[in-house]
JSON list of C-alpha atoms in Angstrom, two decimals:
[
{"chain": "A", "resi": 1, "resn": "MET", "atom": "CA", "xyz": [-1.41, 18.97, 2.25]},
{"chain": "A", "resi": 2, "resn": "ASN", "atom": "CA", "xyz": [1.49, 16.74, 0.98]},
{"chain": "A", "resi": 3, "resn": "LYS", "atom": "CA", "xyz": [2.62, 16.66, 4.56]},
{"chain": "A", "resi": 4, "resn": "LYS", "atom": "CA", "xyz": [-0.52, 15.45, 5.87]},
{"chain": "A", "resi": 5, "resn": "LEU", "atom": "CA", "xyz": [-0.48, 12.83, 3.35]},
{"chain": "A", "resi": 6, "resn": "LEU", "atom": "CA", "xyz": [3.07, 11.97, 4.26]},
{"chain": "A", "resi": 7, "resn": "LEU", "atom": "CA", "xyz": [2.25, 11.95, 7.86]},
{"chain": "A", "resi": 8, "resn": "SER", "atom": "CA", "xyz": [-0.67, 9.74, 7.21]},
{"chain": "A", "resi": 9, "resn": "ALA", "atom": "CA", "xyz": [1.42, 7.33, 5.46]},
{"chain": "A", "resi": 10, "resn": "CYS", "atom": "CA", "xyz": [4.25, 7.19, 8.20]},
{"chain": "A", "resi": 11, "resn": "LEU", "atom": "CA", "xyz": [1.59, 6.48, 10.75]},
{"chain": "A", "resi": 12, "resn": "LEU", "atom": "CA", "xyz": [0.07, 3.88, 8.86]},
{"chain": "A", "resi": 13, "resn": "VAL", "atom": "CA", "xyz": [3.18, 2.17, 8.05]},
{"chain": "A", "resi": 14, "resn": "LEU", "atom": "CA", "xyz": [4.14, 2.16, 11.67]},
{"chain": "A", "resi": 15, "resn": "PHE", "atom": "CA", "xyz": [0.81, 0.51, 12.35]},
{"chain": "A", "resi": 16, "resn": "ILE", "atom": "CA", "xyz": [1.63, -2.17, 9.80]},
{"chain": "A", "resi": 17, "resn": "TRP", "atom": "CA", "xyz": [5.14, -2.66, 11.33]},
{"chain": "A", "resi": 18, "resn": "LEU", "atom": "CA", "xyz": [3.30, -3.26, 14.67]},
{"chain": "A", "resi": 19, "resn": "VAL", "atom": "CA", "xyz": [0.84, -5.68, 13.37]},
{"chain": "A", "resi": 20, "resn": "ASN", "atom": "CA", "xyz": [3.52, -7.47, 11.32]},
{"chain": "A", "resi": 21, "resn": "THR", "atom": "CA", "xyz": [5.87, -7.77, 14.22]},
{"chain": "A", "resi": 22, "resn": "SER", "atom": "CA", "xyz": [3.08, -9.25, 16.48]},
{"chain": "A", "resi": 23, "resn": "ALA", "atom": "CA", "xyz": [1.91, -11.49, 13.62]},
{"chain": "A", "resi": 24, "resn": "SER", "atom": "CA", "xyz": [5.46, -12.94, 13.06]},
{"chain": "A", "resi": 25, "resn": "TYR", "atom": "CA", "xyz": [5.89, -13.51, 16.76]},
{"chain": "A", "resi": 26, "resn": "PHE", "atom": "CA", "xyz": [2.66, -14.97, 17.33]},
{"chain": "A", "resi": 27, "resn": "TYR", "atom": "CA", "xyz": [2.62, -16.86, 14.02]},
{"chain": "A", "resi": 28, "resn": "TRP", "atom": "CA", "xyz": [-0.57, -15.35, 12.59]},
{"chain": "A", "resi": 29, "resn": "TYR", "atom": "CA", "xyz": [0.27, -15.67, 9.18]},
{"chain": "A", "resi": 30, "resn": "SER", "atom": "CA", "xyz": [0.31, -19.61, 9.39]},
{"chain": "A", "resi": 31, "resn": "ALA", "atom": "CA", "xyz": [-2.56, -19.69, 11.98]},
{"chain": "A", "resi": 32, "resn": "MET", "atom": "CA", "xyz": [-4.92, -17.68, 10.02]},
{"chain": "A", "resi": 33, "resn": "TRP", "atom": "CA", "xyz": [-4.72, -18.34, 6.29]},
{"chain": "A", "resi": 34, "resn": "TRP", "atom": "CA", "xyz": [-6.63, -15.07, 5.35]},
{"chain": "A", "resi": 35, "resn": "PHE", "atom": "CA", "xyz": [-4.29, -12.93, 7.59]},
{"chain": "A", "resi": 36, "resn": "ASP", "atom": "CA", "xyz": [-2.00, -11.50, 4.51]},
{"chain": "A", "resi": 37, "resn": "ILE", "atom": "CA", "xyz": [-5.19, -10.21, 3.00]},
{"chain": "A", "resi": 38, "resn": "PRO", "atom": "CA", "xyz": [-5.74, -7.28, 5.35]},
{"chain": "A", "resi": 39, "resn": "MET", "atom": "CA", "xyz": [-1.95, -6.51, 5.42]},
{"chain": "A", "resi": 40, "resn": "HIS", "atom": "CA", "xyz": [-1.82, -6.24, 1.51]},
{"chain": "A", "resi": 41, "resn": "ILE", "atom": "CA", "xyz": [-4.56, -3.93, 1.77]},
{"chain": "A", "resi": 42, "resn": "MET", "atom": "CA", "xyz": [-3.08, -1.82, 4.30]},
{"chain": "A", "resi": 43, "resn": "GLY", "atom": "CA", "xyz": [0.21, -2.16, 2.34]},
{"chain": "A", "resi": 44, "resn": "GLY", "atom": "CA", "xyz": [-1.75, -0.68, -0.86]},
{"chain": "A", "resi": 45, "resn": "MET", "atom": "CA", "xyz": [-3.22, 2.10, 1.39]},
{"chain": "A", "resi": 46, "resn": "PHE", "atom": "CA", "xyz": [0.28, 3.22, 2.44]},
{"chain": "A", "resi": 47, "resn": "LEU", "atom": "CA", "xyz": [1.44, 2.98, -0.95]},
{"chain": "A", "resi": 48, "resn": "GLY", "atom": "CA", "xyz": [-1.56, 5.03, -2.33]},
{"chain": "A", "resi": 49, "resn": "LEU", "atom": "CA", "xyz": [-0.82, 7.93, 0.59]},
{"chain": "A", "resi": 50, "resn": "LEU", "atom": "CA", "xyz": [2.82, 7.90, -0.31]},
{"chain": "A", "resi": 51, "resn": "ALA", "atom": "CA", "xyz": [2.17, 8.44, -3.91]},
{"chain": "A", "resi": 52, "resn": "GLY", "atom": "CA", "xyz": [-0.08, 11.12, -2.92]},
{"chain": "A", "resi": 53, "resn": "ALA", "atom": "CA", "xyz": [2.48, 12.66, -0.99]},
{"chain": "A", "resi": 54, "resn": "LEU", "atom": "CA", "xyz": [5.46, 12.33, -3.38]},
{"chain": "A", "resi": 55, "resn": "PHE", "atom": "CA", "xyz": [3.68, 13.47, -6.60]},
{"chain": "A", "resi": 56, "resn": "PHE", "atom": "CA", "xyz": [1.44, 15.82, -4.90]},
{"chain": "A", "resi": 57, "resn": "LYS", "atom": "CA", "xyz": [2.43, 18.65, -7.01]},
{"chain": "A", "resi": 58, "resn": "LYS", "atom": "CA", "xyz": [1.73, 16.66, -10.27]},
{"chain": "A", "resi": 59, "resn": "ILE", "atom": "CA", "xyz": [-1.20, 15.07, -9.20]},
{"chain": "A", "resi": 60, "resn": "ARG", "atom": "CA", "xyz": [-3.20, 18.23, -8.37]},
{"chain": "A", "resi": 61, "resn": "THR", "atom": "CA", "xyz": [-2.94, 19.34, -12.16]},
{"chain": "A", "resi": 62, "resn": "LEU", "atom": "CA", "xyz": [-4.28, 16.03, -13.54]},
{"chain": "A", "resi": 63, "resn": "SER", "atom": "CA", "xyz": [-8.00, 14.88, -13.85]},
{"chain": "A", "resi": 64, "resn": "ASN", "atom": "CA", "xyz": [-9.19, 12.41, -11.36]},
{"chain": "A", "resi": 65, "resn": "LYS", "atom": "CA", "xyz": [-8.63, 9.49, -13.95]},
{"chain": "A", "resi": 66, "resn": "GLU", "atom": "CA", "xyz": [-5.25, 10.32, -14.75]},
{"chain": "A", "resi": 67, "resn": "ALA", "atom": "CA", "xyz": [-4.36, 10.82, -10.87]},
{"chain": "A", "resi": 68, "resn": "LEU", "atom": "CA", "xyz": [-5.94, 7.58, -10.41]},
{"chain": "A", "resi": 69, "resn": "VAL", "atom": "CA", "xyz": [-3.87, 5.86, -12.80]},
{"chain": "A", "resi": 70, "resn": "VAL", "atom": "CA", "xyz": [-0.76, 7.55, -11.61]},
{"chain": "A", "resi": 71, "resn": "ILE", "atom": "CA", "xyz": [-1.56, 6.43, -7.87]},
{"chain": "A", "resi": 72, "resn": "LEU", "atom": "CA", "xyz": [-2.60, 2.61, -8.87]},
{"chain": "A", "resi": 73, "resn": "LEU", "atom": "CA", "xyz": [0.50, 2.55, -11.29]},
{"chain": "A", "resi": 74, "resn": "PHE", "atom": "CA", "xyz": [2.90, 3.43, -8.45]},
{"chain": "A", "resi": 75, "resn": "VAL", "atom": "CA", "xyz": [0.77, 0.92, -6.07]},
{"chain": "A", "resi": 76, "resn": "LEU", "atom": "CA", "xyz": [1.16, -1.81, -8.86]},
{"chain": "A", "resi": 77, "resn": "ILE", "atom": "CA", "xyz": [4.82, -1.32, -9.48]},
{"chain": "A", "resi": 78, "resn": "VAL", "atom": "CA", "xyz": [5.79, -1.42, -5.80]},
{"chain": "A", "resi": 79, "resn": "GLY", "atom": "CA", "xyz": [3.64, -4.45, -5.26]},
{"chain": "A", "resi": 80, "resn": "LEU", "atom": "CA", "xyz": [5.20, -6.28, -7.94]},
{"chain": "A", "resi": 81, "resn": "GLY", "atom": "CA", "xyz": [8.63, -5.44, -6.70]},
{"chain": "A", "resi": 82, "resn": "TRP", "atom": "CA", "xyz": [7.57, -6.84, -3.16]},
{"chain": "A", "resi": 83, "resn": "GLU", "atom": "CA", "xyz": [6.28, -9.90, -4.75]},
{"chain": "A", "resi": 84, "resn": "VAL", "atom": "CA", "xyz": [9.64, -10.38, -6.63]},
{"chain": "A", "resi": 85, "resn": "PHE", "atom": "CA", "xyz": [11.70, -9.54, -3.45]},
{"chain": "A", "resi": 86, "resn": "GLU", "atom": "CA", "xyz": [9.42, -12.12, -1.58]},
{"chain": "A", "resi": 87, "resn": "TYR", "atom": "CA", "xyz": [10.09, -14.83, -4.07]},
{"chain": "A", "resi": 88, "resn": "VAL", "atom": "CA", "xyz": [13.89, -14.20, -4.28]},
{"chain": "A", "resi": 89, "resn": "VAL", "atom": "CA", "xyz": [13.99, -14.43, -0.25]},
{"chain": "A", "resi": 90, "resn": "GLN", "atom": "CA", "xyz": [11.76, -17.28, -0.01]},
{"chain": "A", "resi": 91, "resn": "THR", "atom": "CA", "xyz": [13.01, -19.44, -2.86]},
{"chain": "A", "resi": 92, "resn": "ILE", "atom": "CA", "xyz": [16.67, -18.24, -3.55]},
{"chain": "A", "resi": 93, "resn": "ILE", "atom": "CA", "xyz": [18.01, -17.26, -0.19]},
{"chain": "A", "resi": 94, "resn": "LYS", "atom": "CA", "xyz": [16.07, -19.48, 2.30]},
{"chain": "A", "resi": 95, "resn": "GLY", "atom": "CA", "xyz": [15.58, -22.54, -0.33]},
{"chain": "A", "resi": 96, "resn": "GLN", "atom": "CA", "xyz": [11.78, -22.84, 0.15]},
{"chain": "A", "resi": 97, "resn": "GLN", "atom": "CA", "xyz": [8.99, -23.01, -2.42]},
{"chain": "A", "resi": 98, "resn": "LEU", "atom": "CA", "xyz": [6.48, -20.81, -0.45]},
{"chain": "A", "resi": 99, "resn": "ALA", "atom": "CA", "xyz": [5.46, -18.22, -3.15]},
{"chain": "A", "resi": 100, "resn": "SER", "atom": "CA", "xyz": [2.94, -19.16, -6.02]},
{"chain": "A", "resi": 101, "resn": "ILE", "atom": "CA", "xyz": [1.45, -17.26, -8.67]},
{"chain": "A", "resi": 102, "resn": "PRO", "atom": "CA", "xyz": [-2.10, -17.42, -7.68]},
{"chain": "A", "resi": 103, "resn": "ASP", "atom": "CA", "xyz": [-0.95, -16.04, -4.25]},
{"chain": "A", "resi": 104, "resn": "SER", "atom": "CA", "xyz": [1.17, -13.32, -5.77]},
{"chain": "A", "resi": 105, "resn": "VAL", "atom": "CA", "xyz": [-1.55, -12.28, -7.97]},
{"chain": "A", "resi": 106, "resn": "LYS", "atom": "CA", "xyz": [-4.13, -12.22, -4.86]},
{"chain": "A", "resi": 107, "resn": "ASP", "atom": "CA", "xyz": [-1.63, -10.17, -3.02]},
{"chain": "A", "resi": 108, "resn": "MET", "atom": "CA", "xyz": [-1.29, -7.54, -5.93]},
{"chain": "A", "resi": 109, "resn": "VAL", "atom": "CA", "xyz": [-4.92, -7.34, -6.25]},
{"chain": "A", "resi": 110, "resn": "MET", "atom": "CA", "xyz": [-5.23, -6.72, -2.62]},
{"chain": "A", "resi": 111, "resn": "ASP", "atom": "CA", "xyz": [-2.47, -4.13, -2.85]},
{"chain": "A", "resi": 112, "resn": "LEU", "atom": "CA", "xyz": [-4.46, -2.49, -5.66]},
{"chain": "A", "resi": 113, "resn": "LEU", "atom": "CA", "xyz": [-7.82, -2.64, -3.55]},
{"chain": "A", "resi": 114, "resn": "GLY", "atom": "CA", "xyz": [-5.97, -0.79, -0.87]},
{"chain": "A", "resi": 115, "resn": "GLY", "atom": "CA", "xyz": [-4.42, 1.79, -3.27]},
{"chain": "A", "resi": 116, "resn": "LEU", "atom": "CA", "xyz": [-7.94, 2.38, -4.76]},
{"chain": "A", "resi": 117, "resn": "LEU", "atom": "CA", "xyz": [-9.49, 2.97, -1.36]},
{"chain": "A", "resi": 118, "resn": "THR", "atom": "CA", "xyz": [-6.75, 5.31, -0.52]},
{"chain": "A", "resi": 119, "resn": "SER", "atom": "CA", "xyz": [-6.86, 7.04, -3.94]},
{"chain": "A", "resi": 120, "resn": "LEU", "atom": "CA", "xyz": [-10.33, 8.14, -3.55]},
{"chain": "A", "resi": 121, "resn": "PHE", "atom": "CA", "xyz": [-9.31, 9.75, -0.17]},
{"chain": "A", "resi": 122, "resn": "VAL", "atom": "CA", "xyz": [-6.23, 11.23, -1.55]},
{"chain": "A", "resi": 123, "resn": "LEU", "atom": "CA", "xyz": [-8.04, 12.87, -4.62]},
{"chain": "A", "resi": 124, "resn": "ARG", "atom": "CA", "xyz": [-10.97, 14.07, -2.44]},
{"chain": "A", "resi": 125, "resn": "SER", "atom": "CA", "xyz": [-8.21, 15.77, -0.13]},
{"chain": "A", "resi": 126, "resn": "ILE", "atom": "CA", "xyz": [-6.58, 17.22, -3.10]},
{"chain": "A", "resi": 127, "resn": "LYS", "atom": "CA", "xyz": [-9.93, 18.71, -4.73]},
{"chain": "A", "resi": 128, "resn": "ARG", "atom": "CA", "xyz": [-10.43, 20.42, -1.19]},
{"chain": "A", "resi": 129, "resn": "TYR", "atom": "CA", "xyz": [-6.96, 21.57, -1.09]},
{"chain": "A", "resi": 130, "resn": "ASN", "atom": "CA", "xyz": [-7.19, 22.88, -4.68]},
{"chain": "A", "resi": 131, "resn": "LYS", "atom": "CA", "xyz": [-10.66, 24.88, -3.70]},
{"chain": "A", "resi": 132, "resn": "ALA", "atom": "CA", "xyz": [-9.17, 26.14, -0.81]},
{"chain": "A", "resi": 133, "resn": "HIS", "atom": "CA", "xyz": [-6.27, 27.57, -2.50]},
{"chain": "A", "resi": 134, "resn": "ALA", "atom": "CA", "xyz": [-7.88, 28.79, -5.75]},
{"chain": "A", "resi": 135, "resn": "ASN", "atom": "CA", "xyz": [-6.95, 32.40, -6.91]}
]
């Protein structure tokens, strides 16, 4: 099961990479103000799948609420790390002031939304796995 989650995460991150590469080449981020919203949702979905794969054995033993907290906490921590990385690159390295607190908060909310959507899929998949492998 965790291999399927990991494969799904790999395929999704490949898709995100392809879309992001196209978006950078064709300036979609500046042409469409809303374009980063679905990108952050997909990023959160990727992180939710990755958390499901990485913490599969532990999540199997937790209640749904506890597993949801683990997955969303992982998404939140990585999303926060990404926002700090963006700030450092834009402000310190490039010398531009593009990042703002409202934009970063919106990005993290979208990350969590994607993580929540995926965590429902992950929890359902784990429930099916547990049922199929019950003694």
